[in-house]
Short mmCIF file of C-alpha atoms in Angstrom, two decimals:
data_model
loop_
_atom_site.label_atom_id
_atom_site.label_comp_id
_atom_site.label_asym_id
_atom_site.label_seq_id
_atom_site.Cartn_x
_atom_site.Cartn_y
_atom_site.Cartn_z
CA UNK A 1 91.75 79.08 80.11
CA UNK A 2 92.61 75.38 80.69
CA UNK A 3 89.03 74.23 80.14
CA UNK A 4 87.42 72.20 77.38
CA UNK A 5 83.82 71.00 77.00
CA UNK A 6 83.07 68.10 79.30
CA UNK A 7 85.50 69.01 82.07
CA UNK A 8 84.35 69.57 85.65
CA UNK A 9 83.90 73.33 86.34
CA UNK A 10 86.22 74.84 88.95
CA UNK A 11 85.28 78.45 89.74
CA UNK A 12 88.57 79.37 91.42
CA UNK A 13 90.67 77.88 88.62
CA UNK A 14 88.51 79.61 86.03
CA UNK A 15 88.92 83.03 87.67
CA UNK A 16 92.70 82.59 88.06
CA UNK A 17 93.18 81.45 84.44
CA UNK A 18 91.04 84.38 83.26
CA UNK A 19 92.32 87.23 85.32
CA UNK A 20 95.54 86.28 87.10
CA UNK A 21 97.51 83.11 87.97
CA UNK A 22 101.00 82.70 89.46
CA UNK A 23 102.49 81.52 86.17
CA UNK A 24 101.19 84.62 84.29
CA UNK A 25 99.68 82.35 81.61
CA UNK A 26 96.18 83.73 82.21
CA UNK A 27 94.14 85.53 79.57
CA UNK A 28 94.67 88.91 81.27
CA UNK A 29 98.43 88.49 81.15
CA UNK A 30 98.28 87.80 77.39
CA UNK A 31 96.58 91.11 76.85
CA UNK A 32 98.83 93.04 79.25
CA UNK A 33 101.90 91.63 77.38
CA UNK A 34 100.53 92.99 74.09
CA UNK A 35 99.88 96.51 75.33
CA UNK A 36 96.12 96.33 76.08
CA UNK A 37 96.09 98.21 79.30
CA UNK A 38 92.38 99.16 79.36
CA UNK A 39 90.91 95.86 78.18
CA UNK A 40 88.04 94.22 80.05
CA UNK A 41 86.92 90.55 80.35
CA UNK A 42 83.28 89.96 81.24
CA UNK A 43 82.34 86.29 81.66
CA UNK A 44 78.70 85.31 81.28
CA UNK A 45 77.92 81.89 82.94
CA UNK A 46 74.54 80.30 82.22
CA UNK A 47 73.08 76.97 83.34
CA UNK A 48 72.53 74.44 80.54
CA UNK A 49 70.46 71.49 81.75
CA UNK A 50 70.87 69.88 85.19
CA UNK A 51 74.59 69.43 85.37
CA UNK A 52 76.24 71.74 82.77
CA UNK A 53 77.29 75.38 82.28
CA UNK A 54 77.65 77.39 79.12
CA UNK A 55 80.36 80.04 79.39
CA UNK A 56 80.52 83.13 77.12
CA UNK A 57 83.38 85.60 77.65
CA UNK A 58 82.85 89.10 76.29
CA UNK A 59 86.20 90.75 75.48
CA UNK A 60 86.64 94.52 75.22
CA UNK A 61 90.15 95.10 73.92
CA UNK A 62 90.19 98.84 73.38
CA UNK A 63 93.52 100.46 72.38
CA UNK A 64 97.05 99.05 72.44
CA UNK A 65 99.46 101.32 74.31
CA UNK A 66 103.04 102.09 73.41
CA UNK A 67 105.69 103.20 75.89
CA UNK A 68 106.45 106.90 75.83
CA UNK A 69 109.20 107.73 78.35
CA UNK A 70 111.04 105.44 80.70
CA UNK A 71 111.92 107.28 83.84
CA UNK A 72 114.11 106.21 86.76
CA UNK A 73 113.74 107.62 90.28
CA UNK A 74 115.63 107.15 93.57
CA UNK A 75 119.10 106.35 92.23
CA UNK A 76 121.48 108.70 94.15
CA UNK A 77 124.73 106.82 93.36
CA UNK A 78 124.16 104.41 90.47
CA UNK A 79 124.31 106.20 87.11
CA UNK A 80 121.21 106.08 84.92
CA UNK A 81 122.85 104.35 82.04
CA UNK A 82 123.87 101.43 84.37
CA UNK A 83 120.18 100.95 85.15
CA UNK A 84 118.93 101.47 81.67
CA UNK A 85 121.11 98.80 80.17
CA UNK A 86 119.35 96.20 82.32
CA UNK A 87 115.84 97.21 81.14
CA UNK A 88 113.88 95.42 78.47
CA UNK A 89 111.29 98.10 78.14
CA UNK A 90 112.15 100.85 75.57
CA UNK A 91 110.30 103.94 74.30
CA UNK A 92 108.21 103.12 71.24
CA UNK A 93 107.74 99.45 72.12
CA UNK A 94 104.26 98.15 73.11
CA UNK A 95 103.66 97.95 76.82
CA UNK A 96 104.46 94.48 78.18
CA UNK A 97 104.03 93.40 81.79
CA UNK A 98 106.26 90.38 81.20
CA UNK A 99 109.16 92.60 80.12
CA UNK A 100 108.68 94.86 83.12
CA UNK A 101 108.89 91.85 85.43
CA UNK A 102 111.98 90.66 83.57
CA UNK A 103 113.52 94.15 83.93
CA UNK A 104 112.89 94.12 87.71
CA UNK A 105 114.61 90.75 87.97
CA UNK A 106 117.65 92.11 86.14
CA UNK A 107 117.80 95.14 88.43
CA UNK A 108 117.56 92.83 91.50
CA UNK A 109 120.47 90.71 90.29
CA UNK A 110 122.70 93.79 90.21
CA UNK A 111 122.43 93.71 94.10
CA UNK A 112 122.61 97.56 94.19
CA UNK A 113 119.03 98.06 95.24
CA UNK A 114 116.64 97.07 97.99
CA UNK A 115 114.57 94.28 96.29
CA UNK A 116 111.49 95.01 98.39
CA UNK A 117 111.41 98.65 97.15
CA UNK A 118 111.89 97.85 93.50
CA UNK A 119 108.61 98.83 91.87
CA UNK A 120 107.29 100.05 88.49
CA UNK A 121 104.60 102.62 87.94
CA UNK A 122 102.70 103.93 84.98
CA UNK A 123 101.43 107.38 83.85
CA UNK A 124 98.96 107.58 80.98
CA UNK A 125 99.89 110.27 78.42
CA UNK A 126 96.96 109.86 76.04
CA UNK A 127 94.80 107.07 74.76
CA UNK A 128 97.76 105.27 73.08
CA UNK A 129 100.80 106.24 75.13
CA UNK A 130 101.91 105.37 78.61
CA UNK A 131 105.08 106.41 80.48
CA UNK A 132 106.92 103.90 82.71
CA UNK A 133 108.51 104.86 85.98
CA UNK A 134 111.03 102.57 87.73
CA UNK A 135 111.54 103.49 91.40
CA UNK A 136 114.61 102.14 93.19
CA UNK A 137 116.19 102.43 96.60
CA UNK A 138 119.94 101.93 96.76
CA UNK A 139 121.83 99.79 99.34
CA UNK A 140 125.38 99.02 100.10
CA UNK A 141 126.70 95.93 98.39
CA UNK A 142 130.46 96.36 99.08
CA UNK A 143 132.30 93.99 101.37
CA UNK A 144 135.57 93.57 103.33
CA UNK A 145 137.10 90.31 104.44
CA UNK A 146 139.95 89.58 106.78
CA UNK A 147 141.44 86.48 108.43
CA UNK A 148 144.48 85.77 110.62
CA UNK A 149 146.06 82.69 112.07
CA UNK A 150 149.20 81.52 113.89
CA UNK A 151 151.16 78.31 114.07
CA UNK A 152 154.45 77.41 115.62
CA UNK A 153 155.89 76.13 112.41
CA UNK A 154 154.71 78.96 110.05
CA UNK A 155 154.17 81.87 112.32
CA UNK A 156 151.46 84.41 111.54
CA UNK A 157 149.37 83.86 108.36
CA UNK A 158 146.35 85.79 107.13
CA UNK A 159 144.49 87.56 104.42
CA UNK A 160 142.85 90.96 103.91
CA UNK A 161 140.71 92.14 101.05
CA UNK A 162 137.80 94.17 99.84
CA UNK A 163 135.30 94.21 96.92
CA UNK A 164 133.59 97.38 95.64
CA UNK A 165 130.71 96.32 93.45
CA UNK A 166 129.42 99.64 92.16
CA UNK A 167 132.72 101.32 91.30
CA UNK A 168 133.75 103.90 88.87
CA UNK A 169 137.31 104.08 87.72
CA UNK A 170 136.80 107.58 86.33
CA UNK A 171 135.28 108.83 89.64
CA UNK A 172 136.37 106.39 92.34
CA UNK A 173 135.07 108.53 95.29
CA UNK A 174 131.48 108.70 93.91
CA UNK A 175 131.25 105.33 92.16
CA UNK A 176 127.99 104.30 90.55
CA UNK A 177 129.30 103.08 87.11
CA UNK A 178 128.46 99.44 87.73
CA UNK A 179 132.18 98.38 87.69
CA UNK A 180 133.79 95.88 90.15
CA UNK A 181 137.05 96.45 91.94
CA UNK A 182 138.62 93.56 94.00
CA UNK A 183 141.76 93.58 96.02
CA UNK A 184 143.24 90.62 98.07
CA UNK A 185 146.45 90.47 100.12
CA UNK A 186 147.66 87.18 101.57
CA UNK A 187 150.66 86.73 103.82
CA UNK A 188 152.25 83.96 105.78
CA UNK A 189 155.36 82.36 107.36
CA UNK A 190 156.53 85.60 108.82
CA UNK A 191 157.83 87.57 105.83
CA UNK A 192 158.50 84.59 103.55
CA UNK A 193 155.68 85.25 101.23
CA UNK A 194 153.13 87.91 100.34
CA UNK A 195 150.55 87.62 97.55
CA UNK A 196 148.67 90.60 96.11
CA UNK A 197 145.74 90.27 93.71
CA UNK A 198 143.96 93.16 92.04
CA UNK A 199 141.10 92.78 89.57
CA UNK A 200 138.85 95.21 87.73
CA UNK A 201 135.70 94.36 85.74
#
């Protein structure tokens, strides 16, 4: 809560630290990270004398929820196992909002998906189980680069290359295996040198 007896009361700070602040160190976040999806916090604030307040917080925890299924929607190219290996939420674990946020960050770092459309959803199965749904929207993350130059001493020089970031060596036309293929070709001084570079991760 960030309050101790004797401190000056700040209503905005109190509400944020109770039900939601930017650092996710509020009381509500502590419960959501331990699986308490249907908890309730009911503060009771009473005057005590001329310049003081007594605060009583009634907490209704209810049940902890475990994760049932983890579903992925919207992936038309990227294979499901490539997405699942980035997730920190697994069936059987207790629901945790912090791990969901961490999973979304990992998916964003892949650079395969539109970050603005990355969103999680929940579906209650019973009083102790909840399913998680991750919805993604794919985007192109491949790139091509080319450069060319000319000088009287060395003639034409240049480079050509491409990077495919969501490649599949077993199915190169479809891709989606989360592999990286990179090719670079550099040339210069007429035909005096040519350099080829091919890498696969």
